[in-house]
Short mmCIF file of N, CA, C and O and ligand atoms in Angstrom, two decimals:
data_model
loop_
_atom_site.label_atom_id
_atom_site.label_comp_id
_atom_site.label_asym_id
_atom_site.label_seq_id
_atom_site.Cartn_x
_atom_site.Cartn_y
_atom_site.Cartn_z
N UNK T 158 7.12 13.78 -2.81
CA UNK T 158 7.34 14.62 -4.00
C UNK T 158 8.68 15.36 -3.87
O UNK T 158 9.59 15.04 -3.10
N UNK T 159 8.66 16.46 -4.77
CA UNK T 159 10.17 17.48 -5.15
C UNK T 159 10.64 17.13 -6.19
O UNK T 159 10.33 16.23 -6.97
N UNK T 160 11.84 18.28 -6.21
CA UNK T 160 12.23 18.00 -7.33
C UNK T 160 11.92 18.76 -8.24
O UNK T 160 10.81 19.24 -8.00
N UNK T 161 12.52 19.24 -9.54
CA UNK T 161 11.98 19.61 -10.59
C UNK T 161 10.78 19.65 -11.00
O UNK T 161 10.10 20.66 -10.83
N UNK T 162 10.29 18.47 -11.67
CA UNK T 162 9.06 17.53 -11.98
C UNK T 162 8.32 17.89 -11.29
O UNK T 162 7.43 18.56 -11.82
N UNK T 163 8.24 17.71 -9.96
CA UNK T 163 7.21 17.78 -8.90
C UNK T 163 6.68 19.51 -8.79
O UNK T 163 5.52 19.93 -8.82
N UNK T 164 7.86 20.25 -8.67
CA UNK T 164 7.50 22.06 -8.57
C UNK T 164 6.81 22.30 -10.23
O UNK T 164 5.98 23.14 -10.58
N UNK T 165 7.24 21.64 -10.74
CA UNK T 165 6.54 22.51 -12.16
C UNK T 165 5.17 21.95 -12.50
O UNK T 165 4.47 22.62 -13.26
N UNK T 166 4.74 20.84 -12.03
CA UNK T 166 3.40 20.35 -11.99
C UNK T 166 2.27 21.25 -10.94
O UNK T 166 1.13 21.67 -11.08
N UNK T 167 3.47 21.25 -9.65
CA UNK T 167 2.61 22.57 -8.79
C UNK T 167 1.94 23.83 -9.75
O UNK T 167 0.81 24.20 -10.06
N UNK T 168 3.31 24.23 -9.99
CA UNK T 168 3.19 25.41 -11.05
C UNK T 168 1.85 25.34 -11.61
O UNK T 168 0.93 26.07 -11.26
N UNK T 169 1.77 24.36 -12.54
CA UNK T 169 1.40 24.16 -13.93
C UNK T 169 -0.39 23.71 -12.88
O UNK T 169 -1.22 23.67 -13.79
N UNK T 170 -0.86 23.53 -12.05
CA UNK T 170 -1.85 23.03 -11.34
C UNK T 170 -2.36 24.08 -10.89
O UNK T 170 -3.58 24.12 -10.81
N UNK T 171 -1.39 25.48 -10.40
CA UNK T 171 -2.13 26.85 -10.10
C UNK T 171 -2.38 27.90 -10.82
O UNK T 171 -3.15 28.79 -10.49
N UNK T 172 -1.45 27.83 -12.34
CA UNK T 172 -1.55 28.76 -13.12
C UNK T 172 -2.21 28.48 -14.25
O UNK T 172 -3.18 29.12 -14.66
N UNK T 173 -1.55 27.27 -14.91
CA UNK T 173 -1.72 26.73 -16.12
C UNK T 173 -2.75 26.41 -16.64
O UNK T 173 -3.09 26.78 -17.76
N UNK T 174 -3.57 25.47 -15.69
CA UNK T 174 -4.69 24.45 -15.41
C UNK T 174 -6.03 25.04 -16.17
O UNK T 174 -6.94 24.37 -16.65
N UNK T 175 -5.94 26.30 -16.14
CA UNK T 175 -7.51 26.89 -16.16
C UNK T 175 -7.77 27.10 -17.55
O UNK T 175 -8.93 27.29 -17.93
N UNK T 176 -6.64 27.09 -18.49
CA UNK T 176 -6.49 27.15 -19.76
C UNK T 176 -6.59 25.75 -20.57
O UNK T 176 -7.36 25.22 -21.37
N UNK T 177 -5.13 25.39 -19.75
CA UNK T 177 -4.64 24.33 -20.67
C UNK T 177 -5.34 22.59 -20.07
O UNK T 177 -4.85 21.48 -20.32
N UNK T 178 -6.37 22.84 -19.40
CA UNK T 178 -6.93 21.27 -18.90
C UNK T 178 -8.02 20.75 -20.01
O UNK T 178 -8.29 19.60 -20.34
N UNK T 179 -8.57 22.02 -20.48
CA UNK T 179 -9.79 21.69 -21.28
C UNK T 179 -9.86 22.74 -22.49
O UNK T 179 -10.77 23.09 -23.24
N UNK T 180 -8.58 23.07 -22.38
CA UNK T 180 -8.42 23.61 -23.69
C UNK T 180 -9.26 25.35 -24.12
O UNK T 180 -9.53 25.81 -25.23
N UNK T 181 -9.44 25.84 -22.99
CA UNK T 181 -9.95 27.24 -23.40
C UNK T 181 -9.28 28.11 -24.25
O UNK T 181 -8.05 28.11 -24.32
N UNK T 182 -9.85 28.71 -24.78
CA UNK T 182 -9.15 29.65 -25.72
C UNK T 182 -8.76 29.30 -27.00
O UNK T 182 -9.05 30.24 -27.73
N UNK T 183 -8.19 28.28 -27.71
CA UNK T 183 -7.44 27.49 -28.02
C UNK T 183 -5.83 26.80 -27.47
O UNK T 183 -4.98 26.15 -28.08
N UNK T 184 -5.89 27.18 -26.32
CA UNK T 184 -4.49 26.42 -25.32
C UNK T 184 -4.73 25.37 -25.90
O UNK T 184 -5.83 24.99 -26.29
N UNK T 185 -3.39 24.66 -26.05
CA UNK T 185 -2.70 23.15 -26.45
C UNK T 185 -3.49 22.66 -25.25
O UNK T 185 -3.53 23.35 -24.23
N UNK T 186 -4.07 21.60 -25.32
CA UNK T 186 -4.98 20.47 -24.20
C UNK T 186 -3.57 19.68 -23.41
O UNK T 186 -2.72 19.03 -24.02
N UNK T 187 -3.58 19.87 -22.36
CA UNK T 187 -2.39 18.32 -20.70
C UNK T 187 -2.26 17.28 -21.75
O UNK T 187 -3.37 17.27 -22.28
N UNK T 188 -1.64 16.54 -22.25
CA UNK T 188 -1.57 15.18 -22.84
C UNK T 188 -2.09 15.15 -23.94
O UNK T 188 -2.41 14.03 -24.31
N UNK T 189 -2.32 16.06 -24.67
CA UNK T 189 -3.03 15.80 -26.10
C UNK T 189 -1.85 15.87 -27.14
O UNK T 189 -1.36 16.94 -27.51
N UNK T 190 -1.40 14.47 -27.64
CA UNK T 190 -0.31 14.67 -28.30
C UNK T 190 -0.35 15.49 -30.01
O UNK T 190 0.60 16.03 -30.58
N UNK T 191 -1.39 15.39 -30.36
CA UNK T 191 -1.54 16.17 -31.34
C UNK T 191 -1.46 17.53 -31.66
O UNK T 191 -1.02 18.03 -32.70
N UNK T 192 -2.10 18.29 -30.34
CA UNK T 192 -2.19 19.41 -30.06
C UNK T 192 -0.60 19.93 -29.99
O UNK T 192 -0.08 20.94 -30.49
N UNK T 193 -0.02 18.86 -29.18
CA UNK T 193 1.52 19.47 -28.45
C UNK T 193 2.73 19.28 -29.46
O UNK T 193 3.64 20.10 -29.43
N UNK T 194 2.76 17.96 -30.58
CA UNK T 194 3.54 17.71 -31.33
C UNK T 194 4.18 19.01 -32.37
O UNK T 194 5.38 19.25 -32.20
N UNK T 195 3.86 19.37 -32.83
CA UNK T 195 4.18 20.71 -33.79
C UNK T 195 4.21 21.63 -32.80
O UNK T 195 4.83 22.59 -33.25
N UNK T 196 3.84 21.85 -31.58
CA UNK T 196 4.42 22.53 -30.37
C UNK T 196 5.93 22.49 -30.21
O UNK T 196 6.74 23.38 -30.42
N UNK T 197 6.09 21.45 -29.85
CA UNK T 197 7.28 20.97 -28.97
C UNK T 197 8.22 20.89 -30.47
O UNK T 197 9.43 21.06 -30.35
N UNK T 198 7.74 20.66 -31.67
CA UNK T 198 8.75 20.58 -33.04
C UNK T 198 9.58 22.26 -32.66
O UNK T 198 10.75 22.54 -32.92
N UNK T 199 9.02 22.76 -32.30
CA UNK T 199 9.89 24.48 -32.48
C UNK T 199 11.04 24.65 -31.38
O UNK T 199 11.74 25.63 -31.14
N UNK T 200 10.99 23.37 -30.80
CA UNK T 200 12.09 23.36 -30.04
C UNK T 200 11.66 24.33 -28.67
O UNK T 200 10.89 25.29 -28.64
N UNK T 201 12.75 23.47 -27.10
CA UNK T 201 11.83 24.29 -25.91
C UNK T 201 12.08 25.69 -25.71
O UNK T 201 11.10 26.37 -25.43
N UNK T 202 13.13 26.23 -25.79
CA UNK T 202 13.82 27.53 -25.82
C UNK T 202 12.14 28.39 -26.63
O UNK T 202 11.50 29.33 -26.16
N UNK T 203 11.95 27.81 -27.59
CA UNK T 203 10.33 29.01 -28.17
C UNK T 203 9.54 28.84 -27.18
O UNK T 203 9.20 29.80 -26.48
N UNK T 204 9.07 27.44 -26.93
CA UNK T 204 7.91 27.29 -25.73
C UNK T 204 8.30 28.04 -24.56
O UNK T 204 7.60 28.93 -24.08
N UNK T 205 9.46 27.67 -24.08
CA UNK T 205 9.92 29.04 -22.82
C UNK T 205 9.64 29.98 -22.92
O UNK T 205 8.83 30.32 -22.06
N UNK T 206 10.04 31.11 -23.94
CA UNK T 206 10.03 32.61 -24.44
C UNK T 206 9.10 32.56 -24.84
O UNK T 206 9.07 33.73 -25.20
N UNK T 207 7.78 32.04 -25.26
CA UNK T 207 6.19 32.25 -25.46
C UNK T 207 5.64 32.12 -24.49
O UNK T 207 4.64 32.84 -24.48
N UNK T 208 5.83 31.26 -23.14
CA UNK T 208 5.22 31.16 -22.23
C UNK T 208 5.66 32.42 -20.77
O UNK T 208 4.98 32.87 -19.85
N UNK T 209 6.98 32.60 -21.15
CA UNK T 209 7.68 33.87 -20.58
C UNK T 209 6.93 34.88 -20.75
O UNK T 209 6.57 35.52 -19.77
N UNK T 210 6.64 35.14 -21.67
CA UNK T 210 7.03 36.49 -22.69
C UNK T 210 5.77 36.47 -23.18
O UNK T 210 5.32 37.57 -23.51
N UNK T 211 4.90 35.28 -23.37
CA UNK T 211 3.48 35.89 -24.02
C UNK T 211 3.42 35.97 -25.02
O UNK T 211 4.23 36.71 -25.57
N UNK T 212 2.49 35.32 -25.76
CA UNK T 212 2.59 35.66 -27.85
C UNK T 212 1.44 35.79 -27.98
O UNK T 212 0.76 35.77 -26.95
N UNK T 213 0.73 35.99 -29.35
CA UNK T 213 -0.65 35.61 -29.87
C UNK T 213 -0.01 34.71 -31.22
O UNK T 213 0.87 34.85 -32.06
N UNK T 214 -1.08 33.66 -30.82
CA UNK T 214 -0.57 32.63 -32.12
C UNK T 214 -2.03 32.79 -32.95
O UNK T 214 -2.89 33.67 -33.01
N UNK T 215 -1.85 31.49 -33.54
CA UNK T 215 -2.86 31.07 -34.97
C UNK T 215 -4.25 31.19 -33.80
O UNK T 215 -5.12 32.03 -34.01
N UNK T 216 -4.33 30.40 -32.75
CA UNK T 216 -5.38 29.98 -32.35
C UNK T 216 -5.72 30.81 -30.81
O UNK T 216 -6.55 30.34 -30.03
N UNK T 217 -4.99 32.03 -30.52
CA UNK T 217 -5.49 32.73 -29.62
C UNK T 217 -4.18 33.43 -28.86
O UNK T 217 -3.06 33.59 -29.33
N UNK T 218 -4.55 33.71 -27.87
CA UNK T 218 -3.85 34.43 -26.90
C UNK T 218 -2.81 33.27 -25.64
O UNK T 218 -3.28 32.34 -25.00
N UNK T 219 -1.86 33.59 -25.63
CA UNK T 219 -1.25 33.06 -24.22
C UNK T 219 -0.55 34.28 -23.40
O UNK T 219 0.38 35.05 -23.64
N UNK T 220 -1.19 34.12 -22.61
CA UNK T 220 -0.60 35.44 -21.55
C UNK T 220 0.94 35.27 -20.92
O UNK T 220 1.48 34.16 -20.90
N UNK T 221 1.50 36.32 -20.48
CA UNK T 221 3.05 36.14 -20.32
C UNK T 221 2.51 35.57 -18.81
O UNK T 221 1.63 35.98 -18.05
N UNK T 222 3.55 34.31 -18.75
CA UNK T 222 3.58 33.85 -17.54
C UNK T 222 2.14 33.43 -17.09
O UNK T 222 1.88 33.04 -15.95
N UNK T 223 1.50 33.53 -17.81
CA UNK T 223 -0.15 32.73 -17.84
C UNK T 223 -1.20 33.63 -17.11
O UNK T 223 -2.35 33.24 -16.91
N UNK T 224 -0.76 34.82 -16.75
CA UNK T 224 -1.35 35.83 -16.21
C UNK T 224 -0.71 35.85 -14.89
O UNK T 224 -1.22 36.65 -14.10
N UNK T 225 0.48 35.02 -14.37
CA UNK T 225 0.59 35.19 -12.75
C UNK T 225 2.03 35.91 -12.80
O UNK T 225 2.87 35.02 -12.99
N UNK T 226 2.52 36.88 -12.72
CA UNK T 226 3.59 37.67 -12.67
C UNK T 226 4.42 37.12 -11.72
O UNK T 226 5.53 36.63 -11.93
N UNK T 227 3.61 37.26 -10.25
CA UNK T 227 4.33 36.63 -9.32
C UNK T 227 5.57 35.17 -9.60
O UNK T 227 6.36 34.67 -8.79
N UNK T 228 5.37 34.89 -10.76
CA UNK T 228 5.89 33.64 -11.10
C UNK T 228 7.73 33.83 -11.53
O UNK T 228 8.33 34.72 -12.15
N UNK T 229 8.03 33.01 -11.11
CA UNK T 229 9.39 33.14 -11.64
C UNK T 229 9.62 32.44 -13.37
O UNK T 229 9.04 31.55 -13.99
N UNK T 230 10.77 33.36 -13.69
CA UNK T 230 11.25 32.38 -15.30
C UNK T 230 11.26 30.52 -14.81
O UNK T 230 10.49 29.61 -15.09
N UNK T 231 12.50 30.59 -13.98
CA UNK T 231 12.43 29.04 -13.51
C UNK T 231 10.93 28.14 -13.40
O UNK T 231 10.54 27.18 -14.06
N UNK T 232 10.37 28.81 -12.42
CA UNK T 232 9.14 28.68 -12.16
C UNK T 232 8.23 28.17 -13.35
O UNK T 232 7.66 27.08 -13.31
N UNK T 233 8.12 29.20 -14.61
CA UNK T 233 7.56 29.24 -15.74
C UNK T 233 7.89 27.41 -16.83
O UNK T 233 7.23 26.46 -17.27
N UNK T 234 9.56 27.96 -16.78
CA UNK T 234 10.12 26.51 -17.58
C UNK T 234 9.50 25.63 -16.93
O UNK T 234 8.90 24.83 -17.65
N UNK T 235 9.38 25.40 -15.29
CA UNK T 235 9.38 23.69 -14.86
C UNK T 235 7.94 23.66 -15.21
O UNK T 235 7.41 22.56 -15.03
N UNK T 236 7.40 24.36 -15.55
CA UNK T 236 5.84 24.03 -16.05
C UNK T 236 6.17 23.29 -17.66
O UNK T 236 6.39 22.12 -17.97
N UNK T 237 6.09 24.43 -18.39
CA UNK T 237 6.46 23.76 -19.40
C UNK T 237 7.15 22.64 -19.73
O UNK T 237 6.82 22.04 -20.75
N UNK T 238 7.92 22.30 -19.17
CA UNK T 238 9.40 20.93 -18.95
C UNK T 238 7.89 20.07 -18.45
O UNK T 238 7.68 18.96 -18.95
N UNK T 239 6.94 20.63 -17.51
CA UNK T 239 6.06 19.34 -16.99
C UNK T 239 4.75 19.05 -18.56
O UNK T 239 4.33 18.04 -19.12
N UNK T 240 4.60 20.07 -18.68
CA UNK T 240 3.48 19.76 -20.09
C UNK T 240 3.78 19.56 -21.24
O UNK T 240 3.02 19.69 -22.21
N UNK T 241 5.41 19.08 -21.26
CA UNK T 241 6.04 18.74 -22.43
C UNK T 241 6.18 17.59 -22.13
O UNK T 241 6.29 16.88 -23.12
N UNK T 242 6.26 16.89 -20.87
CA UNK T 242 6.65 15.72 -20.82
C UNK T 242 5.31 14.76 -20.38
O UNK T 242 5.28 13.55 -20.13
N UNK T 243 4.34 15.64 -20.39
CA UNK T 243 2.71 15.08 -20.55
C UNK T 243 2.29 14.54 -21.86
O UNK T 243 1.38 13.73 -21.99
N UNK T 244 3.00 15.04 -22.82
CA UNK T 244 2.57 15.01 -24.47
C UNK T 244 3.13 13.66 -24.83
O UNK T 244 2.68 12.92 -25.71
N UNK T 245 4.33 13.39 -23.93
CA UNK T 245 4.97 12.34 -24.72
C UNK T 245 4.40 10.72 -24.73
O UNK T 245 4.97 9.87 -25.41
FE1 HEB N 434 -0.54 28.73 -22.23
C1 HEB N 434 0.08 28.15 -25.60
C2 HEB N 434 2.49 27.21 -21.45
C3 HEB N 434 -1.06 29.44 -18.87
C4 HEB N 434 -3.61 30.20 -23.01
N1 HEB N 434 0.99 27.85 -23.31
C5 HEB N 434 1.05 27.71 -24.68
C6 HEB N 434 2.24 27.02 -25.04
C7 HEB N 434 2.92 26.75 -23.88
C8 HEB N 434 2.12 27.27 -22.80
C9 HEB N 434 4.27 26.03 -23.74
C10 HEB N 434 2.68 26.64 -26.47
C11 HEB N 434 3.59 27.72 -27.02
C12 HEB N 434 3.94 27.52 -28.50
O1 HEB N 434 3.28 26.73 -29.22
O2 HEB N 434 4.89 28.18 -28.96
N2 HEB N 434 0.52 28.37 -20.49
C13 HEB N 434 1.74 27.75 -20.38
C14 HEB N 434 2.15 27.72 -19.01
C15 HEB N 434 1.17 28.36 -18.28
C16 HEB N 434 0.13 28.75 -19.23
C17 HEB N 434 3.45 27.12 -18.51
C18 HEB N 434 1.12 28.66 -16.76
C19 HEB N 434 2.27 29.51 -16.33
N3 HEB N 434 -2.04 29.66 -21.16
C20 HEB N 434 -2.06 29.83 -19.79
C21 HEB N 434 -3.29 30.50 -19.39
C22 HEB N 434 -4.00 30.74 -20.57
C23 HEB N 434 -3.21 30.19 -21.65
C24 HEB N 434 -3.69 30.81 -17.95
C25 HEB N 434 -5.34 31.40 -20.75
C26 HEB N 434 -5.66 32.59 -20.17
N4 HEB N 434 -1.57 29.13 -23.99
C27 HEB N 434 -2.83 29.70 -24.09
C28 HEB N 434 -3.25 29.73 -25.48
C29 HEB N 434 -2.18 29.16 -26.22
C30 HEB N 434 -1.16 28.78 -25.25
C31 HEB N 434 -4.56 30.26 -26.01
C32 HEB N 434 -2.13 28.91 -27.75
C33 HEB N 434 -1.86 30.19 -28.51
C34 HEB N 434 -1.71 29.88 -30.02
O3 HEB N 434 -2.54 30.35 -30.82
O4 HEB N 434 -0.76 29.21 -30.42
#
């Protein structure tokens, strides 16, 4: 492993996972292209700064940084960069 790809899947496996595997809350579902398409339409720079920064959308809550502070911005993107490139 390494690499980009490889750290943001880490990421995305300790933070992400508990939301976005089975869809709690209303989190966008790992690979559900339907869910993610009108996601990823807003361009990544929003998905960054919502996943940074935390929003409440149509369908629930996303916590800043997914609840793990400890996390870096970088940290944050290579997740996203990994569950964006799950959708495709
Ligand atoms: Fe989340 C959403 C990412 C964690 C819940 N998220 C979301 C999105 C993204 C993400 C990109 C989309 C945005 C837009 O659309 O704009 N997450 C993420 C990441 C992580 C996470 C990267 C790790 C760090 N989440 C999480 C958790 C939870 C969540 C843990 C639970 C608690 N999310 C969520 C929700 C949503 C999201 C619910 C949806 C909201 C609305 O409504 O829209």
């Amino acid at each position: 492993a390494g690499g980009a790809a490889a750290k943001g899947e880490d990421v995305y496996k300790q933070t992400c996972t508990a939301c976005h595997a089975t869809g709690v809350a209303g989190a966008p579902k790992l690979g559900d292209k339907a869910d993610w398409e009108p996601r990823i339409a807003q361009g990544k720079d929003v998905l960054y700064e919502h996943s940074i920064k935390g929003y409440t959308g149509k369908k629930g809550v996303m916590p800043p940084k997914g609840g793990n502070m400890s996390l870096s911005d970088e940290q944050v993107k290579a997740a996203v960069d990994y569950m964006v490139a799950q959708a495709k």
